[in-house]
Short mmCIF file of C-alpha atoms in Angstrom, two decimals:
data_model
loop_
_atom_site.label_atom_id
_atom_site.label_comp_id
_atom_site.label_asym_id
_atom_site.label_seq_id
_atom_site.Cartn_x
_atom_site.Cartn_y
_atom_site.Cartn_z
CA UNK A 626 34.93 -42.01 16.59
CA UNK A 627 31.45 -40.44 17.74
CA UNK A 628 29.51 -39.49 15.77
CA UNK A 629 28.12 -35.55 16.02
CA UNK A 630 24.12 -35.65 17.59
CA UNK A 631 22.77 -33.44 15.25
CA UNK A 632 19.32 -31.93 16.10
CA UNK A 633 16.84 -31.97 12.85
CA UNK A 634 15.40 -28.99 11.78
CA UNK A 635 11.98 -28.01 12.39
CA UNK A 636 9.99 -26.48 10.21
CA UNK A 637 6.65 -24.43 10.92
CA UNK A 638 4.02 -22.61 9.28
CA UNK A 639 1.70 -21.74 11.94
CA UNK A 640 -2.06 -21.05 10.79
CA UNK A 641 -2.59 -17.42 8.90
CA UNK A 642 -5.07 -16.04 11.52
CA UNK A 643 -4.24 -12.54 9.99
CA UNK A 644 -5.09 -13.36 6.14
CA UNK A 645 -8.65 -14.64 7.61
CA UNK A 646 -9.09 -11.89 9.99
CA UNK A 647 -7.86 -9.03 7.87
CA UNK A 648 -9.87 -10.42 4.65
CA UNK A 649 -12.11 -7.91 2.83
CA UNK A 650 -13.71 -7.47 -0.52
CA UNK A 651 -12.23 -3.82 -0.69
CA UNK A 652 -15.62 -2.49 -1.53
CA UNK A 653 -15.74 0.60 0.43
CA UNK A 654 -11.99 1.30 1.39
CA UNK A 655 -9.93 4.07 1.34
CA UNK A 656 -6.70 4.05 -0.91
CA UNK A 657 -4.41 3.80 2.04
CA UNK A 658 -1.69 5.18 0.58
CA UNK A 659 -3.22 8.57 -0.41
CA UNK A 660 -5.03 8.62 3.19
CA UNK A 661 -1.78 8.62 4.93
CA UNK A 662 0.00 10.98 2.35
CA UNK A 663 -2.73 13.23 3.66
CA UNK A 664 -2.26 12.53 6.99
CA UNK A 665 0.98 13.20 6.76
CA UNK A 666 0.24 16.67 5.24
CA UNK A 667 -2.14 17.20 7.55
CA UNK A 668 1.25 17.00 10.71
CA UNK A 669 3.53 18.47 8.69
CA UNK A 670 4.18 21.45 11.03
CA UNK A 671 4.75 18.93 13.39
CA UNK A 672 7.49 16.62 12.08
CA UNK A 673 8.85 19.67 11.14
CA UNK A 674 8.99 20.72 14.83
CA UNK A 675 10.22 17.15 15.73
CA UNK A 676 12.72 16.92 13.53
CA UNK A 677 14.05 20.31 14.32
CA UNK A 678 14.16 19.26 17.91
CA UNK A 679 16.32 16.22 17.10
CA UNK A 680 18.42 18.14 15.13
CA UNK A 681 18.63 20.83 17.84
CA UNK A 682 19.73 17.24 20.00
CA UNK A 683 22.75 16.80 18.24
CA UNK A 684 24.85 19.98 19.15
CA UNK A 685 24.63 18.44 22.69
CA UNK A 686 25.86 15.34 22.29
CA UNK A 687 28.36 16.13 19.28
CA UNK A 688 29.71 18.60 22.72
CA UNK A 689 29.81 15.23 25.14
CA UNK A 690 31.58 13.17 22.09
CA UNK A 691 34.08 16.07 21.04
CA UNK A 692 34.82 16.14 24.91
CA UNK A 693 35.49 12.41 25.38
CA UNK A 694 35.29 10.44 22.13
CA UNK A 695 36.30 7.29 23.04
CA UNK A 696 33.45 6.90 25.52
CA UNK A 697 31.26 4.56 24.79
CA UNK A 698 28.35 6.18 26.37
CA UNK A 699 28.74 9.38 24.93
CA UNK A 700 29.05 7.88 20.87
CA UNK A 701 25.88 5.63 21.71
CA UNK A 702 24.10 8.53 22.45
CA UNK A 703 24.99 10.86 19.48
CA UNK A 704 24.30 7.42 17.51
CA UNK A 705 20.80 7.32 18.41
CA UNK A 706 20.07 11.11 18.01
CA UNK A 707 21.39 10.63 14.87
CA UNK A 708 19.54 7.69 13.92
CA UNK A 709 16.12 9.62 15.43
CA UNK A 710 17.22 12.59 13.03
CA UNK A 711 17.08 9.83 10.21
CA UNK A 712 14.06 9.06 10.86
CA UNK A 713 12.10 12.02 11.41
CA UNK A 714 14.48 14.58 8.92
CA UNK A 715 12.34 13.35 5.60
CA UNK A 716 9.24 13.49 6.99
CA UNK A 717 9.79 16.59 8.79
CA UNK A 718 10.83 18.85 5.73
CA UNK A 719 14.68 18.19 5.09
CA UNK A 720 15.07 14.79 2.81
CA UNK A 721 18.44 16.67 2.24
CA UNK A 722 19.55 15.64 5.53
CA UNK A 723 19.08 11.91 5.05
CA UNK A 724 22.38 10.92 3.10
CA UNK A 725 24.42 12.83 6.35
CA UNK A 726 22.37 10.98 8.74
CA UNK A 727 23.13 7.88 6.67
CA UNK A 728 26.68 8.64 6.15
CA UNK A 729 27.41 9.57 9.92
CA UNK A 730 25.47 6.35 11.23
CA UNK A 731 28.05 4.07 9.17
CA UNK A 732 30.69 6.17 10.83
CA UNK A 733 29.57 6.20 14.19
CA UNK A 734 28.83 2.43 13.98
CA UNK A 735 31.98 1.27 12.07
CA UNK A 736 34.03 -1.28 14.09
CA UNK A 737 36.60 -0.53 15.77
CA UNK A 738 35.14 2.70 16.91
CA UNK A 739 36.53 4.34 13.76
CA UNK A 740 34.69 7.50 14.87
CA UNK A 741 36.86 8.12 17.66
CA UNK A 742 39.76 8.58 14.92
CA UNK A 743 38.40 11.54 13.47
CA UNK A 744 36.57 13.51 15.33
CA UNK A 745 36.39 16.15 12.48
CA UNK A 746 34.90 14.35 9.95
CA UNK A 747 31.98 13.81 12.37
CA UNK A 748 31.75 17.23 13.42
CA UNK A 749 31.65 17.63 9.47
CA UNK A 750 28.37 15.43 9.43
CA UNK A 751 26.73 17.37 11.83
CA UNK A 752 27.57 20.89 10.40
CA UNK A 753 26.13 19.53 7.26
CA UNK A 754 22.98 18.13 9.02
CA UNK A 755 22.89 21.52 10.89
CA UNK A 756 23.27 23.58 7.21
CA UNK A 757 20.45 21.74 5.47
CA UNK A 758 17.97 22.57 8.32
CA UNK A 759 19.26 26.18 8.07
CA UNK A 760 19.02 26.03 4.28
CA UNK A 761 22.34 27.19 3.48
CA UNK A 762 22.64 24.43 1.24
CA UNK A 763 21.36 23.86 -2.23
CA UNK A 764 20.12 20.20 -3.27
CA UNK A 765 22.90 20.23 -4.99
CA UNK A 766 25.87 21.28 -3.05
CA UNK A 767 23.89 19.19 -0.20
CA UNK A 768 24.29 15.87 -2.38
CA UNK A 769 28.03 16.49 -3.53
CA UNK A 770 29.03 16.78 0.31
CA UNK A 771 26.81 13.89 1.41
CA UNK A 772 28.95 12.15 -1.11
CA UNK A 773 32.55 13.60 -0.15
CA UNK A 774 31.41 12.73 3.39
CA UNK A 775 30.33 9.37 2.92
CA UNK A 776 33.69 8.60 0.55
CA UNK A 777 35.58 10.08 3.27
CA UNK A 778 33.50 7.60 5.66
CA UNK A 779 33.96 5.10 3.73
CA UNK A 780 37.73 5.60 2.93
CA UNK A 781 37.89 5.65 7.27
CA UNK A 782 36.39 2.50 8.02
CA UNK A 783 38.45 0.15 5.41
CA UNK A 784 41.63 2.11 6.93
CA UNK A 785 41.01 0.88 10.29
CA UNK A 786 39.30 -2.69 9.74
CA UNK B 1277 -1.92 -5.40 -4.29
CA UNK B 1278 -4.73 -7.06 -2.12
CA UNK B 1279 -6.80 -5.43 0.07
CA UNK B 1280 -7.14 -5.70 3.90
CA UNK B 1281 -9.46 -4.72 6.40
CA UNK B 1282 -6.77 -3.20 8.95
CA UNK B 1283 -9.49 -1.55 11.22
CA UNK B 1284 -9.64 -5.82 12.57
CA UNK B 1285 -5.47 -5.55 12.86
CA UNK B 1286 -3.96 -4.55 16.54
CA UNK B 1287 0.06 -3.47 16.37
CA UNK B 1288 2.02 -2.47 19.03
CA UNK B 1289 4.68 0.52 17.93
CA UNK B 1290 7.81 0.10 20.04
CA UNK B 1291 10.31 3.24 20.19
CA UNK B 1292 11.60 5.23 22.43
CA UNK B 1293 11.25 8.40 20.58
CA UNK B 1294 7.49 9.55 21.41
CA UNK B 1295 7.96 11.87 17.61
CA UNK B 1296 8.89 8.31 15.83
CA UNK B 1297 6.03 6.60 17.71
CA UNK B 1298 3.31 9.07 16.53
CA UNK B 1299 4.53 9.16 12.96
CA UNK B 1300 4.14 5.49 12.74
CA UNK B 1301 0.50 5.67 14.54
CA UNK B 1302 -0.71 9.02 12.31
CA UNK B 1303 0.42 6.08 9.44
CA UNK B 1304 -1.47 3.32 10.65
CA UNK B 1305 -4.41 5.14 11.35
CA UNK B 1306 -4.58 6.62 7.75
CA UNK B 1307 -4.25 2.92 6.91
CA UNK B 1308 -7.58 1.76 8.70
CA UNK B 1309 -6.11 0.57 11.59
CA UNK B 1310 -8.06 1.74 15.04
CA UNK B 1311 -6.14 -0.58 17.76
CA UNK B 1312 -2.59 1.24 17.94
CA UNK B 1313 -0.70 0.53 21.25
CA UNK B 1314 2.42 1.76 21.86
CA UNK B 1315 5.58 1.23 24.32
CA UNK B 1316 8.88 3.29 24.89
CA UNK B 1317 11.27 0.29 25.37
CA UNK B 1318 11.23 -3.74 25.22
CA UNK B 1319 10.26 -4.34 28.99
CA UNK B 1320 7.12 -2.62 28.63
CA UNK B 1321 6.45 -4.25 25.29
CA UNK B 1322 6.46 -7.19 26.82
CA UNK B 1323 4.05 -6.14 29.78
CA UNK B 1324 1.81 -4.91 26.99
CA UNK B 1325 2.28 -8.61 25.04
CA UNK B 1326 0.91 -10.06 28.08
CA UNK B 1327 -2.36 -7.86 28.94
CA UNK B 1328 -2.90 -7.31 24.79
CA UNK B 1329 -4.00 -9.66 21.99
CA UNK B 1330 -1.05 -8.06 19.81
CA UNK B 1331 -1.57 -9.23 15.49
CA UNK B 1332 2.02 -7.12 14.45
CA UNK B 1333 4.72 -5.46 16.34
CA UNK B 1334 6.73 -2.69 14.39
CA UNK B 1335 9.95 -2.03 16.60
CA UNK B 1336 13.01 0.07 16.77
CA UNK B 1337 16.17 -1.18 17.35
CA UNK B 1338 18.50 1.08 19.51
CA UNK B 1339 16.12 1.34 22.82
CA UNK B 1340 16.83 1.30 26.66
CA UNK B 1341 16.86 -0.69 29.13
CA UNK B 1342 15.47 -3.72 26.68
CA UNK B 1343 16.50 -3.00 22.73
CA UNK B 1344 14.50 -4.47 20.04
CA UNK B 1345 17.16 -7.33 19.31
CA UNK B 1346 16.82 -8.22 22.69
CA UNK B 1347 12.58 -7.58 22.65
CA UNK B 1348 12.84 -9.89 19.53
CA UNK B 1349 14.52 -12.91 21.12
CA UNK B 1350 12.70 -12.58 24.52
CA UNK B 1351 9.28 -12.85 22.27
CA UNK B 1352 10.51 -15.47 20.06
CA UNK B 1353 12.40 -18.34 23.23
CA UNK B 1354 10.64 -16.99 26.61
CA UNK B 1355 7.46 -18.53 27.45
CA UNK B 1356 6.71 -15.18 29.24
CA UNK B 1357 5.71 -14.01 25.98
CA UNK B 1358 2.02 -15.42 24.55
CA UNK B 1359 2.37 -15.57 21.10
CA UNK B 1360 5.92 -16.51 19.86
CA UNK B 1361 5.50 -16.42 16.25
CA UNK B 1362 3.49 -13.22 16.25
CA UNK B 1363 5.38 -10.93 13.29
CA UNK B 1364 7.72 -8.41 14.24
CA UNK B 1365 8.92 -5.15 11.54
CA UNK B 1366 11.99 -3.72 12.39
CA UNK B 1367 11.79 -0.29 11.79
CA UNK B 1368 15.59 1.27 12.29
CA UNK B 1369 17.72 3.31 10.69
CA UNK B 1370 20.76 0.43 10.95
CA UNK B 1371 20.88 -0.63 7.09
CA UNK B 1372 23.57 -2.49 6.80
CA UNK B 1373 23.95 -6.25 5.79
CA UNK B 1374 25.18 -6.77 8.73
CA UNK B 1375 22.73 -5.57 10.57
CA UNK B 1376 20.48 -7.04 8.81
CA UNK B 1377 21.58 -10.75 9.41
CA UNK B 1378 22.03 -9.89 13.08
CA UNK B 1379 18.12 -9.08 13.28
CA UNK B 1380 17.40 -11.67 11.38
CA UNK B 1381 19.38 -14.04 13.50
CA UNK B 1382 17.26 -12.59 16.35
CA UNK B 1383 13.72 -13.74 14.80
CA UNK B 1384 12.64 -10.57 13.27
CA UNK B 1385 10.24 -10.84 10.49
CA UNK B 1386 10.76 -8.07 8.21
CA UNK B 1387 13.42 -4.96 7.72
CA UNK B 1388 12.27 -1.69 6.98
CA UNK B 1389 14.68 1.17 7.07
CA UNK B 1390 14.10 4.63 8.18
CA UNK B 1391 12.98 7.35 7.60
CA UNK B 1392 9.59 5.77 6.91
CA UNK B 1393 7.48 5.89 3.88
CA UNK B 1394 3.86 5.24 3.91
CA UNK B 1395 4.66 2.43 0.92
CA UNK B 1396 7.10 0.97 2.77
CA UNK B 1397 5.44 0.61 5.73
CA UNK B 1398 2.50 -1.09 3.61
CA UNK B 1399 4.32 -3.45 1.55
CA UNK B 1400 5.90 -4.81 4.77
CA UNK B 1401 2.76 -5.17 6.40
CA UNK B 1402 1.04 -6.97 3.52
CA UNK B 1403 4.10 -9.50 3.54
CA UNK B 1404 2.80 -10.29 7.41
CA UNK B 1405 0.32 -10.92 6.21
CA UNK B 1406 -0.74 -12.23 3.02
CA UNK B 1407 3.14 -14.23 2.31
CA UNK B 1408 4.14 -14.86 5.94
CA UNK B 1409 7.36 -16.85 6.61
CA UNK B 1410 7.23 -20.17 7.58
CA UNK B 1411 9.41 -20.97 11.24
CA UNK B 1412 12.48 -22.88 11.70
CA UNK B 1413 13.40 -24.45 14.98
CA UNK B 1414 17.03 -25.60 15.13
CA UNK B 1415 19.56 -26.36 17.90
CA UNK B 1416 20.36 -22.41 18.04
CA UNK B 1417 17.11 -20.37 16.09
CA UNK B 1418 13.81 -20.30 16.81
CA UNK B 1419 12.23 -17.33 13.85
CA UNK B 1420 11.00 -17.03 10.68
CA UNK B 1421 12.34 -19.01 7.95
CA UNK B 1422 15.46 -16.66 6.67
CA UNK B 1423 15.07 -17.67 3.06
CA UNK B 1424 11.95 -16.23 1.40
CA UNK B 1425 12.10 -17.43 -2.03
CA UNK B 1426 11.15 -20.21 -3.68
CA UNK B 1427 13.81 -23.34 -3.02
CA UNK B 1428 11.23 -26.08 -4.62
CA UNK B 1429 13.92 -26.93 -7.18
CA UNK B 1430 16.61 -26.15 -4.99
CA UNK B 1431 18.93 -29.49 -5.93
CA UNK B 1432 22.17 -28.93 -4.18
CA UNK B 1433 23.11 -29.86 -0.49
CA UNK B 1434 20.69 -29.19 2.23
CA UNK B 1435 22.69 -27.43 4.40
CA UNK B 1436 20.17 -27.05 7.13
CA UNK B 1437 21.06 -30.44 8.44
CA UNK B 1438 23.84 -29.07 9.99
CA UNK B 1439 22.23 -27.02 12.71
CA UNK B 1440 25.53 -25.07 13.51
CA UNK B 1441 25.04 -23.55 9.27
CA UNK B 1442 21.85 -22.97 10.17
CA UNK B 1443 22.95 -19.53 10.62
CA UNK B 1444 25.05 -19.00 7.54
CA UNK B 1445 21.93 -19.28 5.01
CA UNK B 1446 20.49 -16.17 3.94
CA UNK B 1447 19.32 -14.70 0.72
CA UNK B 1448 21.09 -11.61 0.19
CA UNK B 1449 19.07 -10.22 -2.99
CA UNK B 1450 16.34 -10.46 -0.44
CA UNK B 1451 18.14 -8.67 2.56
CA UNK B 1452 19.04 -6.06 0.06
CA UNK B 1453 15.62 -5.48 -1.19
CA UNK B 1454 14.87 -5.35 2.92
CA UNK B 1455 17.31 -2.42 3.44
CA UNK B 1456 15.84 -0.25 0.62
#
């Protein structure tokens, strides 16, 4: 019987150029963490522009899903605007938004393109995401539907795998 | 934590969302850093790889024409690409485990998950840095060594002989701690 040619494994710990380069006695540096807390303050109007915009995104392509769900094209690109509103909705003013975001990604990304099968819980997501920028929710009432939604999510995507 | 001099450190932000791009440079720049390039997609990271002495890429995932899985494999097998073990963050809002051992399977360094904190950001930058992973070459990964703890008194099977498990060792406290 042959015997399986196994290649051996190669290990490699390459020089730290970066730990030499980036060395420093500290004297005379800022607390980086408060300097970009403050320079986040300082674009706050921004992100909160930005992430208004991406939220603004999603009514589009929640129309081009709704219209042909199943298309591939049209759920990759209400996956990313959603995944651009995840990233920006915290920064930009609504950290109320994040668990939807969250919740709707895992739905949007599920295998088997669990999505497709319910349309409405989707649209749910968004309406939510759209709410918490319009501050019709409470922190509250925005947390206990994040969590209905993401049960519901969850409760989807074990169905169909 | 230790202190670096960052104002020496040049990254290259890869996203195609110009708003996600700008938070992570207004970041950086807070930080100390002064060399911040930037690219919209994985192609032109890689034109910018070529012409730039890049230290640290921080990279999104879902991107067109060239995604960051894709950007991360190209940097890590094609000779096109200078530096192959050069660090790469992925910064993305996919969190799952799954996801996780995919870009790890790809030769990504570190997982950081959206939306972005300023300590995040940091922690994963001093891991580059000051505790960076040793690489593995095997019949089907080139990367960063997947396991990041201590395996000194590791006495059971060495798995890693077998190229083909290669891929089906990971540390799962750590990916968890990676989503967070």
């Amino acid at each position: 019987m042959a015997k399986k040619v196994q290649r051996p494994i190669e290990f490699i710990t390459p020089p730290n150029v970066l730990r030499a380069k980036l060395a420093t006695d500290g004297l005379g540096l800022r607390d980086p963490l408060a300097a970009a807390d403050k320079a986040l303050k300082q674009i706050s109007t921004e992100c909160n522009a930005w992430a208004q915009e991406e939220i603004d995104k999603l009514q589009e392509k929640r129309e081009a899903f709704v219209a042909a769900p199943k298309d591939t094209k049209a759920l990759n690109a209400l996956t990313k605007v959603v995944m651009d509103v995840k990233g920006l909705a915290t920064q930009g003013g609504y950290p109320d938004a994040d668990p939807f975001a969250t919740s709707l990604i895992a739905l949007l990304t599920a295998p088997g393109n669990a999505a497709s099968a319910n349309v409405p819980l989707v649209e749910a997501h968004i309406d939510a995401i759209r709410a918490t920028r319009d501050k019709k929710h409470s922190t509250e009432v925005a947390a206990a539907l994040a969590a209905e939604l993401s049960a519901q999510t969850s409760d989807l995507a074990v169905g169909i795998s | 934590m230790k202190a670096y001099d960052f104002s020496r450190l040049n990254v290259l932000v890869v996203d195609d969302s110009s708003h996600m791009r700008q938070l992570v440079r207004t970041i950086l720049y807070a930080f100390g850093c002064l060399n911040v390039y930037d690219a919209s997609d994985g192609t032109q990271a890689i034109a910018m790889l070529q012409k730039h002495q890049v230290d640290i890429l921080i990279i999104d995932w879902m991107m067109e024409p060239m995604d960051g899985i894709d950007l991360t494999r190209t940097i890590r097998n094609d000779e096109i690409v200078p530096n192959p073990y050069v660090p790469i963050i992925m910064l993305t809002a996919h969190t799952t485990i799954q996801n996780i051992l995919h870009a790890r399977e790809a030769g990504v360094t570190e997982y950081l998950a959206k939306p972005l904190t300023p300590r995040g950001l940091l922690s994963r930058l001093h891991m580059v840095i000051g505790n960076p992973r040793p690489f593995v070459r095997t019949a089907h990964f080139f990367g960063p060594d997947r396991r990041r703890k201590d395996s000194s008194f590791y006495t059971g099977p060495e798995r890693r002989e077998d190229a083909d498990k290669a891929a089906d060792i990971f540390e799962l406290d750590d990916m968890e701690d990676d989503a967070a």
